[in-house]
XYZ file of C-alpha atoms in Angstrom:
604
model
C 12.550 -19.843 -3.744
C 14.555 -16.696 -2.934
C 13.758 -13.134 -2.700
C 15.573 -12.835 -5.838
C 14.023 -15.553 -7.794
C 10.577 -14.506 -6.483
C 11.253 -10.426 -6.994
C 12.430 -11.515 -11.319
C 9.074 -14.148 -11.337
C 7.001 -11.140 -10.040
C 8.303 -8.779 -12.747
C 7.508 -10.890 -15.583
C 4.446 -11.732 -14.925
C 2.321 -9.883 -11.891
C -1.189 -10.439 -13.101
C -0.266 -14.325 -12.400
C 1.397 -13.880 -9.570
C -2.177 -12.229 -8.163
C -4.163 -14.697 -10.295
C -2.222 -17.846 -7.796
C -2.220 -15.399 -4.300
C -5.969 -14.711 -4.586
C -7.329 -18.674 -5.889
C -9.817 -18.288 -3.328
C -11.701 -15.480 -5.666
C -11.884 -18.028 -8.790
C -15.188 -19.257 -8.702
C -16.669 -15.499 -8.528
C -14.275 -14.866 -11.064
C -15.926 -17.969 -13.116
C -18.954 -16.821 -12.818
C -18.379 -13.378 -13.895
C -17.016 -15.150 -16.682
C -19.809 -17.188 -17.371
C -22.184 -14.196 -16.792
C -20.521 -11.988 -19.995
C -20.695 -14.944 -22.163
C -24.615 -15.216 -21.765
C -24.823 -10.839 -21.837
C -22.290 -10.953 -24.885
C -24.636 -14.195 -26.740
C -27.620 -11.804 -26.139
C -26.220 -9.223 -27.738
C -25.226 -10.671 -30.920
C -28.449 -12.858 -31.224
C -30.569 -9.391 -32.407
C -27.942 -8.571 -35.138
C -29.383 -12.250 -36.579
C -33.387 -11.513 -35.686
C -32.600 -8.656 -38.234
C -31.333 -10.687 -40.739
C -33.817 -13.003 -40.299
C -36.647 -10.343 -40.465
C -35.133 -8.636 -43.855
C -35.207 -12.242 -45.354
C -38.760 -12.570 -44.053
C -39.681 -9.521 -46.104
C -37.523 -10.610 -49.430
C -38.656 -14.054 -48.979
C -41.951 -14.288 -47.396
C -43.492 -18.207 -47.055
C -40.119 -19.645 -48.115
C -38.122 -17.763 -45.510
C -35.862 -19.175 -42.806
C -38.497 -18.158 -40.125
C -41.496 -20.019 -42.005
C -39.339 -23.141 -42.501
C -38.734 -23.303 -38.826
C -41.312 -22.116 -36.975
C -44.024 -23.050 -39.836
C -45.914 -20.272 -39.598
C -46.789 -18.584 -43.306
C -48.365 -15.266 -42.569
C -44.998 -13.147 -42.728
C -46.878 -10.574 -40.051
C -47.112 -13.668 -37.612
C -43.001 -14.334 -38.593
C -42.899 -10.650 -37.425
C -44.510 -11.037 -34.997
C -42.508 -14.065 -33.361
C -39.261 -12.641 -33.930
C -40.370 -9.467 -31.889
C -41.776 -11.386 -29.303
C -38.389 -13.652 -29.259
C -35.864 -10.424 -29.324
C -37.750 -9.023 -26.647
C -37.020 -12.277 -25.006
C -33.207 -11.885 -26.353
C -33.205 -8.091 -24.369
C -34.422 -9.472 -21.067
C -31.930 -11.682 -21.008
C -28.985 -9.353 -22.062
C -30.220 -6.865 -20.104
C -30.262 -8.906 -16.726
C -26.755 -10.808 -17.646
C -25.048 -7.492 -17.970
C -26.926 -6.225 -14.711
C -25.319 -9.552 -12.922
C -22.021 -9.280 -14.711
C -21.215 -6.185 -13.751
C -22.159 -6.429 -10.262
C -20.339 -9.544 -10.501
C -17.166 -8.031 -11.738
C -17.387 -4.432 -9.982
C -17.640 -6.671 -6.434
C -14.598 -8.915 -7.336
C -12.436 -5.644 -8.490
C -13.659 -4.581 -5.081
C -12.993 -7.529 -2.773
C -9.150 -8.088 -4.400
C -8.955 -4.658 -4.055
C -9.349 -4.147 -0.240
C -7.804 -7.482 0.476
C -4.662 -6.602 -1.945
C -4.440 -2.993 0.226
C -5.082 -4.732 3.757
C -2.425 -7.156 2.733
C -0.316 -4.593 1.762
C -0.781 -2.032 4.189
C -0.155 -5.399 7.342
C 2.816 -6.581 5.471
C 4.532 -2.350 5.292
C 3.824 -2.564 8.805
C 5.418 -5.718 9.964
C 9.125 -4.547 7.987
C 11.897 -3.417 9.843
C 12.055 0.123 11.012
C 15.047 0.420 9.317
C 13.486 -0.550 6.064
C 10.825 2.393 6.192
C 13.662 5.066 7.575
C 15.289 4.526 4.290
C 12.367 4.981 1.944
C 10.026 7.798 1.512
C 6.576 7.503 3.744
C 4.942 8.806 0.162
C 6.286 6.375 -1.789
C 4.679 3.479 0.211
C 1.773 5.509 0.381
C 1.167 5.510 -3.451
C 1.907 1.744 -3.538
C -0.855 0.665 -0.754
C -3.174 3.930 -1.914
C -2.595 4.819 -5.760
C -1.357 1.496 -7.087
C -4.176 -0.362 -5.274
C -6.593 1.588 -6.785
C -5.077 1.130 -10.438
C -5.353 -2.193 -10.583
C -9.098 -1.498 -9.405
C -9.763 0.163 -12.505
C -8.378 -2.587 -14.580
C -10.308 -5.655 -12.540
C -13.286 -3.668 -12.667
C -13.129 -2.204 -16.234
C -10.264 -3.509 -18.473
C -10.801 -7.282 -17.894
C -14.279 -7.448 -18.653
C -13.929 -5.211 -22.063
C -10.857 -7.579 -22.550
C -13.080 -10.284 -22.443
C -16.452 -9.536 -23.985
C -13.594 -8.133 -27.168
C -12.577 -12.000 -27.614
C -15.710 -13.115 -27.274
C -17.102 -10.674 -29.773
C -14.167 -12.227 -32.250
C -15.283 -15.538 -31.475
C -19.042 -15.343 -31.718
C -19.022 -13.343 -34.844
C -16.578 -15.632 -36.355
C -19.207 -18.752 -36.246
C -21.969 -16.589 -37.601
C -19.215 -15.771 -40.360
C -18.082 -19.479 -40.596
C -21.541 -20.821 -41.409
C -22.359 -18.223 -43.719
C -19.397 -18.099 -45.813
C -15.726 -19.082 -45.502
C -15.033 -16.433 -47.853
C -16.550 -13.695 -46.173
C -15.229 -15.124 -42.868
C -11.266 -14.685 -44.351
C -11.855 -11.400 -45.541
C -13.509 -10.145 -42.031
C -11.028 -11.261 -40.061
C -8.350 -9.975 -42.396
C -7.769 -6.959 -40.115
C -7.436 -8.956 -37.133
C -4.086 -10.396 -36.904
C -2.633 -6.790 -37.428
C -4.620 -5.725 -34.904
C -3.449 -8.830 -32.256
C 0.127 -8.225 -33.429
C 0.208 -4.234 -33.262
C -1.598 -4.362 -30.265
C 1.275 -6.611 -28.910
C 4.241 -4.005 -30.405
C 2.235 -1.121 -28.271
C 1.953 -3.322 -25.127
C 5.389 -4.080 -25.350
C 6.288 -0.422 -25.947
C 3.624 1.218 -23.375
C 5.227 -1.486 -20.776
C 8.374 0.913 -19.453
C 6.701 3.696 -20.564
C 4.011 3.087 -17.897
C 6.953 2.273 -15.382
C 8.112 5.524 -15.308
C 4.514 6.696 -15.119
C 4.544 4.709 -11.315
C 7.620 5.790 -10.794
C 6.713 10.002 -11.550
C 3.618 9.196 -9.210
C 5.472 7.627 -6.196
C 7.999 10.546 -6.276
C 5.524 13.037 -6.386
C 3.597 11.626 -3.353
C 6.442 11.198 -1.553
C 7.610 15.101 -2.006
C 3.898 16.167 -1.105
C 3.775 14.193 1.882
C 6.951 14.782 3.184
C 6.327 18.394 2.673
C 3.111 18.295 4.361
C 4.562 16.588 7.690
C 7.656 19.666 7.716
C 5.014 22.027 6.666
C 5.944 24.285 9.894
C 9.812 24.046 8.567
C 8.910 25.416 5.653
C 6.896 28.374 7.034
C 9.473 29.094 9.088
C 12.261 29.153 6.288
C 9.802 31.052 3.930
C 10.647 28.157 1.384
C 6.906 28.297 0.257
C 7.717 29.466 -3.074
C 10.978 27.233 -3.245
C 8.912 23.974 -1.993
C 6.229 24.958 -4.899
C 8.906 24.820 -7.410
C 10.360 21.292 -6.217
C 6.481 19.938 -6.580
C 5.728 22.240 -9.913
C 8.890 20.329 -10.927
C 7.847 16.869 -9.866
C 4.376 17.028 -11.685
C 5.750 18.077 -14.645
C 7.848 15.140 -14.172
C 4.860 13.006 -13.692
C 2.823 14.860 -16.589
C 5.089 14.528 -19.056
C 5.805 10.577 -18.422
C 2.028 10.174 -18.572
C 2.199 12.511 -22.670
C 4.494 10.155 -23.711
C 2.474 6.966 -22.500
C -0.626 8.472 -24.175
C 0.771 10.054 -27.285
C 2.303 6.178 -27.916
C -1.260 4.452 -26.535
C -3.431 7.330 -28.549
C -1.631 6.112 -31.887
C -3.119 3.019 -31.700
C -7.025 3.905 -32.388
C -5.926 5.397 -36.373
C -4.427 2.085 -37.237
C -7.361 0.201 -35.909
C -9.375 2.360 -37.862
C -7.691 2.050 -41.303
C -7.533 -2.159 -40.631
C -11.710 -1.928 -39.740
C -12.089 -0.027 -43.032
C -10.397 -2.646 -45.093
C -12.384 -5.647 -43.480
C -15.643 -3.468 -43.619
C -15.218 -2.829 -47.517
C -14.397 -6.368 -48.051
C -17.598 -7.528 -46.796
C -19.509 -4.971 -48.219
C -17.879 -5.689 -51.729
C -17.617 -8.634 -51.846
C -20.649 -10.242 -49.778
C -22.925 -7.590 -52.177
C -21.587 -9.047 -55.285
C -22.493 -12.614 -53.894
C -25.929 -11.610 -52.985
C -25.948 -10.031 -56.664
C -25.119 -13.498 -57.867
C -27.396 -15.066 -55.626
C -25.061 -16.810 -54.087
C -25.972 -15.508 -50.315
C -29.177 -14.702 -49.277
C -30.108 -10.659 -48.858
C -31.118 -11.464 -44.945
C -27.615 -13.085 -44.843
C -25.692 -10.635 -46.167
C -27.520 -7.772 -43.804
C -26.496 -10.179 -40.881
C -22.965 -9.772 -42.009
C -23.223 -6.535 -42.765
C -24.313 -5.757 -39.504
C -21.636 -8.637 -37.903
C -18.157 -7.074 -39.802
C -19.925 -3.672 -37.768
C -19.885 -5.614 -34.577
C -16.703 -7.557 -34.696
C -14.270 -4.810 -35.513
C -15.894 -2.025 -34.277
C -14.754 -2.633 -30.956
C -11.148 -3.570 -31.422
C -10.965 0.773 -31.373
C -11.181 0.852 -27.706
C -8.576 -1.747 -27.354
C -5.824 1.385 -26.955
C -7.809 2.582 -23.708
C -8.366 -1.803 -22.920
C -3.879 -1.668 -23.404
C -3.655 1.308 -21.025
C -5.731 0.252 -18.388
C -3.829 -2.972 -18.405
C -0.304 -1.370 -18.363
C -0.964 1.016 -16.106
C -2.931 -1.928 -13.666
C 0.579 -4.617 -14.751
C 2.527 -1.761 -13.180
C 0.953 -0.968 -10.313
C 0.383 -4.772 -9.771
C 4.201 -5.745 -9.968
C 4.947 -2.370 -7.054
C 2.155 -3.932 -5.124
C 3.971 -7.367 -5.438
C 7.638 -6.081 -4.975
C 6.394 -4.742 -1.611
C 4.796 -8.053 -0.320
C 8.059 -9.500 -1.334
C 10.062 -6.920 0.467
C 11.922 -9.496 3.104
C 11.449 -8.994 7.175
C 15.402 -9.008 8.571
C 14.214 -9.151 12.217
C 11.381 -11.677 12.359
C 9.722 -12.348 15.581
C 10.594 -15.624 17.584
C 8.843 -18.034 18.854
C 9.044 -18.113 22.217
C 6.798 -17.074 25.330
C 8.468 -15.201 28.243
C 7.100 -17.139 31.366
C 4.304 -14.675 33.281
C 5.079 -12.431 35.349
C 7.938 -11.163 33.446
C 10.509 -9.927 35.874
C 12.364 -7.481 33.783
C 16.009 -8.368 34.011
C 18.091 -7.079 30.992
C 21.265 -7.998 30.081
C 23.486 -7.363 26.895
C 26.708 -9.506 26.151
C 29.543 -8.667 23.293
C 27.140 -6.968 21.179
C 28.122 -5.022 18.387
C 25.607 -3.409 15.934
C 25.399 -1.022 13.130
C 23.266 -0.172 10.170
C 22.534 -1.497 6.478
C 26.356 -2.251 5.444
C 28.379 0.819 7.387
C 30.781 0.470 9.607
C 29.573 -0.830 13.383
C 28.135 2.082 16.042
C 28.204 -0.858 19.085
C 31.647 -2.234 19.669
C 31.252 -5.091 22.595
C 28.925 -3.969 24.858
C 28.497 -4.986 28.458
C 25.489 -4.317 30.049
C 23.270 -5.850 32.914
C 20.424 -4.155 34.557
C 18.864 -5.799 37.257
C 15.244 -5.975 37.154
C 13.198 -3.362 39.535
C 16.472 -1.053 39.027
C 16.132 2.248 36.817
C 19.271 2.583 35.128
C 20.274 5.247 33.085
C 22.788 5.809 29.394
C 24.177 9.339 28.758
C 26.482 10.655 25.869
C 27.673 12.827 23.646
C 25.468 13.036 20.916
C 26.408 10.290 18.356
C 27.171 8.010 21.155
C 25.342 5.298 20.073
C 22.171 5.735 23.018
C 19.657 5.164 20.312
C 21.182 2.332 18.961
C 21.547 0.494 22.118
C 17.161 1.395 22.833
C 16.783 -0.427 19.716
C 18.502 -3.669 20.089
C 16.324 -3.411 23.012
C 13.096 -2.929 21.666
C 14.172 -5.183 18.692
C 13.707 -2.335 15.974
C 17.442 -4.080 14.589
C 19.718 -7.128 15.520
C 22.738 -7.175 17.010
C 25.628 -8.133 14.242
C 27.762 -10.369 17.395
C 26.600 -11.009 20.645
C 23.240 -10.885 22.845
C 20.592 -8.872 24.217
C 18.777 -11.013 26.724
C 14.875 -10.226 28.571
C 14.632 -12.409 31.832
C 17.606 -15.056 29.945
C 16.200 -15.331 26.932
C 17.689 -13.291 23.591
C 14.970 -11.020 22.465
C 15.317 -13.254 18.708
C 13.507 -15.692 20.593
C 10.708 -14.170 21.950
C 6.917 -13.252 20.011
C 6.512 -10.224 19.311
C 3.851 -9.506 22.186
C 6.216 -11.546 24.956
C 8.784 -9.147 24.310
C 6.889 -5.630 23.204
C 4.300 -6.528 25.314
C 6.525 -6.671 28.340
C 7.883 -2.980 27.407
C 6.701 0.685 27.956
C 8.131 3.036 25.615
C 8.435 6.757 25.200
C 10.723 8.278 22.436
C 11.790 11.435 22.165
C 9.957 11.849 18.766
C 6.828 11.743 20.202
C 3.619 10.631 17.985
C 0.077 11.149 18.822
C -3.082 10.048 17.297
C -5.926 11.764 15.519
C -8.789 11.320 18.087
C -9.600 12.476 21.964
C -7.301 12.270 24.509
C -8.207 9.436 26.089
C -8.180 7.542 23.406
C -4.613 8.342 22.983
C -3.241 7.526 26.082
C -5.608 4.287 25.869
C -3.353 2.809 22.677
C -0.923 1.749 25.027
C -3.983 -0.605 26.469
C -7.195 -0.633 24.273
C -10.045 -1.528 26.601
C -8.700 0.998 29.727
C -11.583 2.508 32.155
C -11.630 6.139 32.887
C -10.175 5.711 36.067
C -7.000 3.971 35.014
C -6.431 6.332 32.121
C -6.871 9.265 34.822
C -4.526 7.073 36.805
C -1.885 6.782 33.931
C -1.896 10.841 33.392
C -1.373 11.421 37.004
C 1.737 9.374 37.105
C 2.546 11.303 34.172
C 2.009 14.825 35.295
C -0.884 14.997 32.954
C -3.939 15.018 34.372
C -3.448 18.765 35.396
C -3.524 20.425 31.782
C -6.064 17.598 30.628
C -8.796 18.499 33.615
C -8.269 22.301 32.585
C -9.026 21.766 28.809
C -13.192 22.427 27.830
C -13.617 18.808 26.871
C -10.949 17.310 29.050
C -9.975 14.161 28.422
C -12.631 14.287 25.640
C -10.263 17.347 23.807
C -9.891 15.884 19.922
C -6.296 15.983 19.262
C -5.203 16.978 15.575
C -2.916 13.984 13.644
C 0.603 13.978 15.030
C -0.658 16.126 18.244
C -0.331 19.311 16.498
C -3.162 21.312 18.804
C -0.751 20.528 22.211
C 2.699 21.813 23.143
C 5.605 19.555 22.941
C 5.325 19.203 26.665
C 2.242 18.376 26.724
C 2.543 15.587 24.003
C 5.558 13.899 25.597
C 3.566 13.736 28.810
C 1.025 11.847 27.499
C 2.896 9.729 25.891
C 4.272 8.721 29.092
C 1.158 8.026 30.331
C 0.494 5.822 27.335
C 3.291 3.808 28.414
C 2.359 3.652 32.468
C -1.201 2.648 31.438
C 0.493 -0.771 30.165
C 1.904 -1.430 33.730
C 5.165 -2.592 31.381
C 7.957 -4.862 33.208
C 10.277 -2.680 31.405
C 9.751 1.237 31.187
C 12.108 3.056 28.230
C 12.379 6.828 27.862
C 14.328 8.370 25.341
C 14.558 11.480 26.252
C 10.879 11.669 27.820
C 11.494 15.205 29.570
C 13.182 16.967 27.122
C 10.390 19.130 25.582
C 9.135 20.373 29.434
C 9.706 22.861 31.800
C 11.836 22.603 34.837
C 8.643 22.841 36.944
C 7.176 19.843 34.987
C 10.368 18.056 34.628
C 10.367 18.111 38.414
C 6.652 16.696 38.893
C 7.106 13.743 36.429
C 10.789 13.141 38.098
C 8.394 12.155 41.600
C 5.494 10.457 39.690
C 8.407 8.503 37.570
C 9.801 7.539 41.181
C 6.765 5.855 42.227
C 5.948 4.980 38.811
C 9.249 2.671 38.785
C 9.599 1.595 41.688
C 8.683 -2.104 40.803
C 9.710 -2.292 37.031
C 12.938 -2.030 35.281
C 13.559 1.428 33.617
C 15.858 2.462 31.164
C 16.683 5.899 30.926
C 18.449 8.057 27.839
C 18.766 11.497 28.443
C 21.054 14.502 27.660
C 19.807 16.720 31.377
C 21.425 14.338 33.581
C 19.672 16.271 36.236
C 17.097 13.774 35.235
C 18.783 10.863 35.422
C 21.212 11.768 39.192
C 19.138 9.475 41.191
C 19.195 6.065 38.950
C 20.337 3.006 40.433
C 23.261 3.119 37.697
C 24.584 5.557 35.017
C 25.708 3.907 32.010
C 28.110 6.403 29.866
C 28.995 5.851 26.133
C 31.220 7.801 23.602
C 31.824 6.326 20.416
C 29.347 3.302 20.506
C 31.659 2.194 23.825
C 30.870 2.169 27.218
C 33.532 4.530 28.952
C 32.154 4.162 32.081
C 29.603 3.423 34.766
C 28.451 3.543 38.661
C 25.792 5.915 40.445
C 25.905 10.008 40.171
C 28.200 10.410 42.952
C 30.803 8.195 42.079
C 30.449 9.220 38.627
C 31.141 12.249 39.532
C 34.063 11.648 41.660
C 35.454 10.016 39.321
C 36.777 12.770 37.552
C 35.641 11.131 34.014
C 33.667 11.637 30.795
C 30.564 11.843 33.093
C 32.187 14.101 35.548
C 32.531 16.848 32.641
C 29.252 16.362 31.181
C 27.697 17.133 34.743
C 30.292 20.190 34.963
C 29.156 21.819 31.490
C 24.952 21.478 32.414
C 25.697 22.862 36.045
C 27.873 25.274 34.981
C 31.085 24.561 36.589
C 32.277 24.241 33.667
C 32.105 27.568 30.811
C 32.556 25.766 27.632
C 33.720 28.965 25.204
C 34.161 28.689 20.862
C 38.113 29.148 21.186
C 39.299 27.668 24.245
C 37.879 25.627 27.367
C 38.110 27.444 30.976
């Protein structure tokens, strides 16, 4: 079936489409069934001990209870239908204990297997996919939307159901007392069933939007939270308050007009309960008048219109908690049917991997613009450190992405020891790589556990060994805790120095065949550039690395120098030649050192 196909079958009907991904939770959810029929039984059994005992009282020896039982005294037919409704309550009162534990457990279990799915399946799309969507709008689909359809499993379904089997419990008891009485009960029902399916089909978009208001509004918070220092620093406080003031009224005002349409509904129940109440009361008194039904009858279905109609009033807050969990389950869906473009292979990269990259008449570009790669040629040797410079828009981070895999090239090859990178599992080819972007992204926990992520399970020593290569260990040893030091989410408690060293030593700690940096000494000092530059020499010296930098101080030594403009490579060859050249390269080097003065009106 296509995405396409799959995405329409999802929107019209999402409670199925969880009902067939989650078969394995049927028999629990059978047995929660079975539970609420025995609980709702119990409950309508003492509506009928009344009866019985007002007919005892009108009737005495010739009453139901004496006929059955046969047992004259009417205290002793008292007496046995207090000792059986005691009975009656034990029993409700345990099936509705085991019910709802029953229910609450499988909300519970769907719920944290629906997020987990959710959350694994987010993770696994392409990069590209989550650069082009708000972080808070996934967030309220695996978070808010999760949580919704919670609510629903573990409180709408089971009034839904004890509701019908209310209808159909108190319909027998109505059937085999009197037809009559039984048509003119259930008069109010069918208006009921058929307004209730008018709102449903009206709260339906209405409860759309309602998703749709909540996803934007998470997404604004969030982002705002993560560019919180931007905002301080452009005093937009009051203007980012009126963008979310804006955006909850958004959300508050989709959520009115769900309610004002869902909050309708109870009046019109009301007026239909009144006519099916009177009906009984009318017209079952005037056959007890005539003796045509017996007076502990007619106080059974009394008592019965009471019970069956009673509870259609809640069936507005029953309709909202299923819209509301229908929404949230078809966003849930649409994400797990969100397709993965770049889909690992299948391949192993025979052990040890050597490192050897090569890239053959690729061109690449994003979504459906124009290409940023136009026929690249590029080999680099494995155990060489090459390096790709650039104006900025050259294309650099394109070409580390076809690398890592984040995207696929539109024509040609990118190739790991021979093979292309489509071919290869995800941990042959990750796995086999050391990366450190220039957007560097730390952890909430201690240091060491930071630098570990790049190899869970790491002693002491090699994690100490990692931040020496890295130039780390220095400002770690000096901090109280050391390599103990919690470290706020995203890194925020260390300098931007300090964070892109240790996310070099993440990378080192993996002992990668293939070391990337994107820019991994930008955000340091000269001094510190320096010390990393020797550690990164030794740290290199047998593994490929792959170098993107803008200070090609950093970069003079490298085995190569690969130089773009324009998603083409202009150039390439060592520093020196590079330089003599007289080229692109050659003028880049001249502006940094200085030989060149690069003024607003003219160059000198």
């Amino acid at each position: 079936m296509t995405a396409g196909r799959e995405a329409a079958r999802v929107e019209r009907a999402p409670l199925e489409e969880l009902w067939r991904r989650y078969g394995r939770y049927r028999p629990r959810l059978v047995l929660a069934v079975v539970l609420s029929v025995v609980n709702k039984i119990a409950d309508v059994v003492p509506e009928l001990l009344i009866g019985a005992a007002v007919d005892v009282v009108v009737r005495g020896e010739g009453s139901f209870v004496a006929e059955v039982l046969g047992v004259e005294s009417r205290f002793a037919q008292l007496g046995w239908l207090a000792a059986i409704n005691a009975g009656v309550w034990v029993v409700e009162s345990a099936s509705q204990y085991f019910a709802a534990v029953t229910w609450r457990g499988l909300a519970q279990s769907v719920e944290h297997d629906l997020r987990v799915e959710a959350y694994d399946h987010a993770q696994r799309l392409d990069v590209h996919w989550h650069e082009a969507r708000p972080q808070g709008a996934t967030l309220a689909t695996v978070n808010d939307d999760v949580n919704q359809l919670e609510r629903f499993l573990d409180i709408g379904a089971p009034a839904l159901l004890q509701t019908a089997l209310n209808i159909v419990l108190v319909g027998a008891v109505f059937a085999v007392a009197s037809w009559e009485l039984l048509l003119l009960a259930f008069l109010p029902i069918p208006l009921i069933v058929f307004g209730s399916l008018w709102f449903q089909r009206r709260l339906e978009p209405l409860y759309a939007a309602v998703r749709e208001r909540v996803s934007e509004l998470s997404a604004l918070i969030g982002a705002n939270l993560g560019g919180i220092t931007t905002i301080k620093a452009f005093t937009a406080e009051d203007r980012e308050r009126d963008r979310v003031e804006a955006a909850s009224a958004a959300y508050r005002e989709a959520n009115v007009a769900a309610i004002a349409s869902s909050a309708a509904f109870v009046p019109l129940v009301r007026l239909a309960i009144l006519v099916g109440f009177t009906c009984t009361l009318l017209f079952g008194g005037w056959a007890t008048l005539n003796g045509e039904l017996e007076v502990g009858l007619y106080s059974v279905l009394v008592f019965m219109t009471q019970r069956l109609l009673w509870p259609l009033t809640e069936i507005a807050e029953m309709l909202d908690l299923y819209q509301r969990g229908r929404a949230s389950t078809a966003r849930i869906l649409a994400l797990l049917d969100e397709p993965i473009d770049v889909p690992a292979g299948t391949v192993a990269l025979p052990t040890p991997v050597t490192g050897r990259l090569e890239l053959s008449g690729v061109r690449a570009g994003y979504a459906d613009g124009p290409d940023v790669l136009h026929g690249i040629d590029l080999v680099v040797p494995a155990g060489q450190t090459h390096a790709i410079v650039g104006p900025t828009g050259a294309g650099k981070s394109s070409l580390l992405r076809l690398m890592l895999r984040f995207d696929d090239p539109r024509a040609g090859e990118v190739r790991l020891d021979g093979r292309d990178l489509r071919e290869l599992e995800w941990e042959s080819l990750r796995g086999s790589i050391g990366y450190v972007s220039q957007d560097v992204f730390l952890f909430a926990g201690t240091i060491a556990e930071n630098i570990a992520y790049g190899r869970p399970g790491a002693s002491r020593d090699e994690i100490r060994r990692a931040a020496q290569q890295a130039a780390a260990d220095g400002f770690v040893e000096a901090l109280p805790l050391g390599y103990d030091t919690w470290v706020g989410e995203r890194g925020v408690t260390l300098s931007g120095g300090q964070r892109q060293r240790l996310a070099l030593a993440r990378a080192l700690l993996r002992d990668p065949a293939v070391l990337i940096l994107d820019e991994a000494t930008s955000a340091v000092d000269n001094e510190t550039e320096a010390a990393i530059q020797v550690s990164l020499q030794t740290a290199t010296r047998d593994r490929t690395a792959i170098v993107v930098a803008h200070r090609l101080s950093t970069v003079r030594h490298a085995h190569r120098i690969w130089v773009l403009d324009a998603g083409r490579i202009v150039e390439s060859g060592t520093h020196d030649e590079l330089v003599s050249a007289g080229g692109a390269y050659a003028a880049l080097w001249n502006v940094q050192t200085g030989a060149l003065v690069v003024r607003a009106d003219r160059d000198v």
